[in-house]
CSV table of C-alpha atoms in Angstrom, one decimal:
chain,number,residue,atom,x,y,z
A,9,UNK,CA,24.5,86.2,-70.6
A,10,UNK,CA,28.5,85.4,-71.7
A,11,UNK,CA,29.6,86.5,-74.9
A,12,UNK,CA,31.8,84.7,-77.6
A,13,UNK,CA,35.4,85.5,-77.5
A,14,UNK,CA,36.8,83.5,-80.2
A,15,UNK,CA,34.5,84.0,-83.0
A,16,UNK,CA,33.5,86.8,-84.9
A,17,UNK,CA,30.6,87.8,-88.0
A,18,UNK,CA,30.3,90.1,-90.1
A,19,UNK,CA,27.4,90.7,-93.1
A,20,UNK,CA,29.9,91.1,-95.8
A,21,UNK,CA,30.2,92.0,-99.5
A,22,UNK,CA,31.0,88.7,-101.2
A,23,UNK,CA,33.5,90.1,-103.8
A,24,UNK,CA,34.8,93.0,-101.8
A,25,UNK,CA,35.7,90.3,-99.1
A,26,UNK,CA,37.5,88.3,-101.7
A,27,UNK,CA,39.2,90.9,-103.2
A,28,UNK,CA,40.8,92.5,-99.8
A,29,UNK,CA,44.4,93.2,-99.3
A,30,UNK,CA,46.9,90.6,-99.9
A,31,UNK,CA,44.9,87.7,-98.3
A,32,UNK,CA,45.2,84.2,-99.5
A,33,UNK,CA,42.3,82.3,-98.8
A,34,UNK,CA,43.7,78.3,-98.0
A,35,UNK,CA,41.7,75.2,-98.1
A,36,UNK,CA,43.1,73.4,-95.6
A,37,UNK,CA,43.9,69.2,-96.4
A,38,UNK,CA,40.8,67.5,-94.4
A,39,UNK,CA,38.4,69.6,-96.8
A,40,UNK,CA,36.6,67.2,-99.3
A,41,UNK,CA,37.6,67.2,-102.8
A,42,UNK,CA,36.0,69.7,-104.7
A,43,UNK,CA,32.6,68.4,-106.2
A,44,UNK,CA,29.9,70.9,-107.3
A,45,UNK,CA,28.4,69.7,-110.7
A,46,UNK,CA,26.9,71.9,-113.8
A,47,UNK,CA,23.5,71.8,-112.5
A,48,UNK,CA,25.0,73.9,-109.5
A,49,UNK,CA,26.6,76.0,-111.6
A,50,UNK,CA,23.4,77.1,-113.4
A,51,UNK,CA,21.5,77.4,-110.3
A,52,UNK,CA,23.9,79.8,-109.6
A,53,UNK,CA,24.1,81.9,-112.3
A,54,UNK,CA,20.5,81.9,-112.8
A,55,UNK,CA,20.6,83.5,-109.5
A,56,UNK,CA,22.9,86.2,-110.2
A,57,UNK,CA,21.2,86.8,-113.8
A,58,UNK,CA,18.5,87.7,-111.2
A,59,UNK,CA,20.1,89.8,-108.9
A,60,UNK,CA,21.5,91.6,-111.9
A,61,UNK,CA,18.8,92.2,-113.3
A,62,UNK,CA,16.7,93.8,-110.0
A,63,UNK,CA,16.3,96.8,-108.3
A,64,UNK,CA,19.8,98.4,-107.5
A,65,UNK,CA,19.2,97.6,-103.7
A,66,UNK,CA,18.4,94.0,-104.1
A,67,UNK,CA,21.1,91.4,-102.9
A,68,UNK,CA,21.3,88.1,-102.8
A,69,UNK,CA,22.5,86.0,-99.5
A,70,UNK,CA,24.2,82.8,-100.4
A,71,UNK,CA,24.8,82.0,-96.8
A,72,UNK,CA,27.9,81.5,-94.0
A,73,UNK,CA,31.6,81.2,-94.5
A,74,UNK,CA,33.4,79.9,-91.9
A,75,UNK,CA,37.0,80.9,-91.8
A,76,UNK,CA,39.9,81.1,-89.5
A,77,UNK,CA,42.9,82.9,-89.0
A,78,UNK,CA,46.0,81.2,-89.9
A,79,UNK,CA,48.6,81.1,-87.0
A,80,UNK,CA,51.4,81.2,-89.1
A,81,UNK,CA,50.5,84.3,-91.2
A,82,UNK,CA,48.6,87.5,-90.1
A,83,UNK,CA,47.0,87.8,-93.6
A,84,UNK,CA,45.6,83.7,-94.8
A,85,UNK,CA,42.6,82.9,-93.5
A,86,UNK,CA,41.6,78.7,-93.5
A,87,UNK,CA,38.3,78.2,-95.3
A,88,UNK,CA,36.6,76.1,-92.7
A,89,UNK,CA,33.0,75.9,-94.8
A,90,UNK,CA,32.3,77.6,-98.0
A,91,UNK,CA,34.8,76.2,-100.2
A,92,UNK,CA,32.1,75.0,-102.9
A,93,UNK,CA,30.5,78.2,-102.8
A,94,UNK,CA,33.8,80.2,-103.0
A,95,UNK,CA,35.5,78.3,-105.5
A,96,UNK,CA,32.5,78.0,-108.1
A,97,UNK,CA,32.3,82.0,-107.8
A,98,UNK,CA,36.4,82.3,-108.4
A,99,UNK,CA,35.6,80.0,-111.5
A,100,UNK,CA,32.8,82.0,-112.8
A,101,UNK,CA,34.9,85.1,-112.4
A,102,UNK,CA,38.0,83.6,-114.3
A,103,UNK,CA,35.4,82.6,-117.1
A,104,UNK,CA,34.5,86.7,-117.3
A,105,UNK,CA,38.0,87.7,-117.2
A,106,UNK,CA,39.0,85.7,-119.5
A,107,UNK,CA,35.9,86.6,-122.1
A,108,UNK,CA,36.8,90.0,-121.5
A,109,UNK,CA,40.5,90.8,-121.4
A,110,UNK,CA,41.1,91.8,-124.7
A,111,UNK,CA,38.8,93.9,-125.5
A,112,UNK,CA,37.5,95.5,-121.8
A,113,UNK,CA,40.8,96.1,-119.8
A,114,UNK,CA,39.3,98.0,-117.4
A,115,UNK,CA,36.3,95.3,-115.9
A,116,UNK,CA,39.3,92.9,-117.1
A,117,UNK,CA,41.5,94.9,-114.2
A,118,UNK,CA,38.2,94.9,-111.6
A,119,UNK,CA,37.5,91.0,-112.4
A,120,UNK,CA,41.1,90.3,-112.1
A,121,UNK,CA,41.6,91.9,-108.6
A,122,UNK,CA,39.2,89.5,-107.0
A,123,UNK,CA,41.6,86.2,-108.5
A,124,UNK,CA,45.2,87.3,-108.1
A,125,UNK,CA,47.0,88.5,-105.2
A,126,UNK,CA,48.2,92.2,-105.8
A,127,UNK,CA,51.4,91.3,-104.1
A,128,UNK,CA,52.1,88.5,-106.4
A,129,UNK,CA,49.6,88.2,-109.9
A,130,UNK,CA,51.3,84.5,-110.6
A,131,UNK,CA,49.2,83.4,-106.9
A,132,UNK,CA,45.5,83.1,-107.2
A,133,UNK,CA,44.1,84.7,-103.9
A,134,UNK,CA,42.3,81.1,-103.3
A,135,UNK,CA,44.6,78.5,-102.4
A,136,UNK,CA,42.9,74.9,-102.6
A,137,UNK,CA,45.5,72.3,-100.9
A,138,UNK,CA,48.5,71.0,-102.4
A,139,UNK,CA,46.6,67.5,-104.1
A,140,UNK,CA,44.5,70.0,-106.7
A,141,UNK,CA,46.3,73.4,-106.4
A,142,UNK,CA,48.0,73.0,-109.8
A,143,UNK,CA,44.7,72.0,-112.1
A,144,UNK,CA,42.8,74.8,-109.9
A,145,UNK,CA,45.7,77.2,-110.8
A,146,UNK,CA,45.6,76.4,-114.3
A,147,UNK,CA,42.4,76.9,-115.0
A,148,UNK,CA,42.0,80.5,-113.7
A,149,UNK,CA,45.4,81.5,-114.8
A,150,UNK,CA,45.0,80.2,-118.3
A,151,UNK,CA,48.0,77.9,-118.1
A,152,UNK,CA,46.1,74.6,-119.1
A,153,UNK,CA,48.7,72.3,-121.2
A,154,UNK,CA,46.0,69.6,-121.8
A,155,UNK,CA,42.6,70.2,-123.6
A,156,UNK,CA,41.8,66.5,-123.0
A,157,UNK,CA,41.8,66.3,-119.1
A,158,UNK,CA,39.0,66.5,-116.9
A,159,UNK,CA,38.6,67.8,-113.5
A,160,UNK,CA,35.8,69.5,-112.1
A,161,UNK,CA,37.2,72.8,-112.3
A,162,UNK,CA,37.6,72.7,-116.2
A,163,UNK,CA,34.1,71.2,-116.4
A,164,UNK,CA,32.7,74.3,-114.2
A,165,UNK,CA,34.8,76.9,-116.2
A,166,UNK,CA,33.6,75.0,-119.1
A,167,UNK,CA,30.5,75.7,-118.3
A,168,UNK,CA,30.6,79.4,-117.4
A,169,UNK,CA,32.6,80.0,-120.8
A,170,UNK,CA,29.6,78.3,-122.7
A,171,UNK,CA,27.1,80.5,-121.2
A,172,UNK,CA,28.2,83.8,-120.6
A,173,UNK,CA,29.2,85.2,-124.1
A,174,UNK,CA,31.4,88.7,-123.3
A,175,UNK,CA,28.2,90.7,-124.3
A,176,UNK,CA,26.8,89.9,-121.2
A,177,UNK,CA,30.2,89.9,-119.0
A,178,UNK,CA,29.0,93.6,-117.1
A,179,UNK,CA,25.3,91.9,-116.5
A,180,UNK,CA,27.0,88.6,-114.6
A,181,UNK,CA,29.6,90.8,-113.0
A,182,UNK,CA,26.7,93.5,-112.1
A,183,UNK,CA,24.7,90.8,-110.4
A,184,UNK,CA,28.3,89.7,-108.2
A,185,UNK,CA,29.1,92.5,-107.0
A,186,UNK,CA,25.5,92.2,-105.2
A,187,UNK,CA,26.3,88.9,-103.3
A,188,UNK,CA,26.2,88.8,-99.5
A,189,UNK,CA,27.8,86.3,-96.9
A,190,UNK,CA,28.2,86.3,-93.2
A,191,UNK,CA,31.3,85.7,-92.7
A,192,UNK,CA,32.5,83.9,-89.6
A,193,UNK,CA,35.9,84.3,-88.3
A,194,UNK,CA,37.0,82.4,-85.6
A,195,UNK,CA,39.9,83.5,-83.5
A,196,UNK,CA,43.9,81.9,-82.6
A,197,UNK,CA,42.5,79.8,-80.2
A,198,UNK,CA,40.2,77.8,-82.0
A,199,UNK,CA,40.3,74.5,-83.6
A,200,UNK,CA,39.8,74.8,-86.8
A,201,UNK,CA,39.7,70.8,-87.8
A,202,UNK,CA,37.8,69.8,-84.8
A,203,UNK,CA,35.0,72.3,-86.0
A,204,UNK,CA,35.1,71.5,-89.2
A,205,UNK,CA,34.5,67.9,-88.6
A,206,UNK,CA,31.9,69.0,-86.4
A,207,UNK,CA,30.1,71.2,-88.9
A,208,UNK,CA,30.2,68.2,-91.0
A,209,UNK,CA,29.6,64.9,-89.4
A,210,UNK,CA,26.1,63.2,-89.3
């Protein structure tokens, strides 16, 4: 039986994988818009109130990322599918570091790690594409200039802010660091688009 040569998975640590090095994690322009809604959000943190609050060695698997490497760069990697997932987390993580910063700067610090580059702290390690980067951005650096606008990314952090009051911060943050993915790396020579579309059509 042949083997794969161009694609590679690993059972990973959801934050730790987030968190590595320097990488930049770039949605690439044919991904949708983003669109996961609040009830989304609270199935998700229902879930990680429950992970939390189990035995030390429970996780919780919230499925495949797909992701490639980006020829131009040794250290981006192109989010081929998991977008929603990963960006709903990054948004539920900014809402915690942001409950948190001024009075607990050490989880502030851990929190922080998995948003910013450590190479650069004014680049969030998630990239969404050029059309949105700027209200993603804004929301997890803390640089919005309009209360009034909406976007789904103020909506979700909305959201997340609402719920999780800073007594609670280490329980939500307990119950990430026990996520799991596969994550699926393709190699150089594959076509990231074409799989994409493929992944997605009907």
């Amino acid at each position: 039986m042949s083997t794969a040569t161009n694609v590679e998975a690993t059972a990973v640590n959801t934050i730790e994988w987030l968190a590595a090095g320097s990488t930049t994690i770039v949605v690439p322009v044919y991904q949708r818009q983003y669109r996961w809604d609040i009830g989304g959000c609270e199935r998700l943190l229902s879930d990680i109130r429950s992970v939390a609050d189990a035995d030390e060695s429970h996780r919780h698997f919230i499925g495949s990322i797909l992701s490639a490497q980006d020829g131009a760069t040794d250290d981006d990697l192109i989010l081929i599918d998991g977008q929603q997932r990963i960006t709903t987390l990054t948004l539920l993580i900014a809402a915690l570091h942001h409950s948190v910063r001024g009075t607990d700067p050490q989880l502030a610090a851990e929190l922080e790690r998995v948003l910013v580059r450590a190479d650069d702290p004014s680049r969030t390690k998630l990239r969404p594409h050029d059309a949105w980067a700027g209200l993603y951005e804004s929301v997890v650096l803390d640089r919005r200039d309009d209360a009034d606008r909406e976007s789904r990314f103020d909506d979700n952090y909305a959201f997340f802010r609402s719920q999780v009051h800073a007594d609670e911060v280490a329980r939500i943050w307990r119950g990430l660091q026990r996520l799991e993915h596969v994550s699926i790396t393709l190699g150089a020579q594959a076509n990231a688009q074409q799989i994409f579309e493929s992944l997605n059509s009907t």
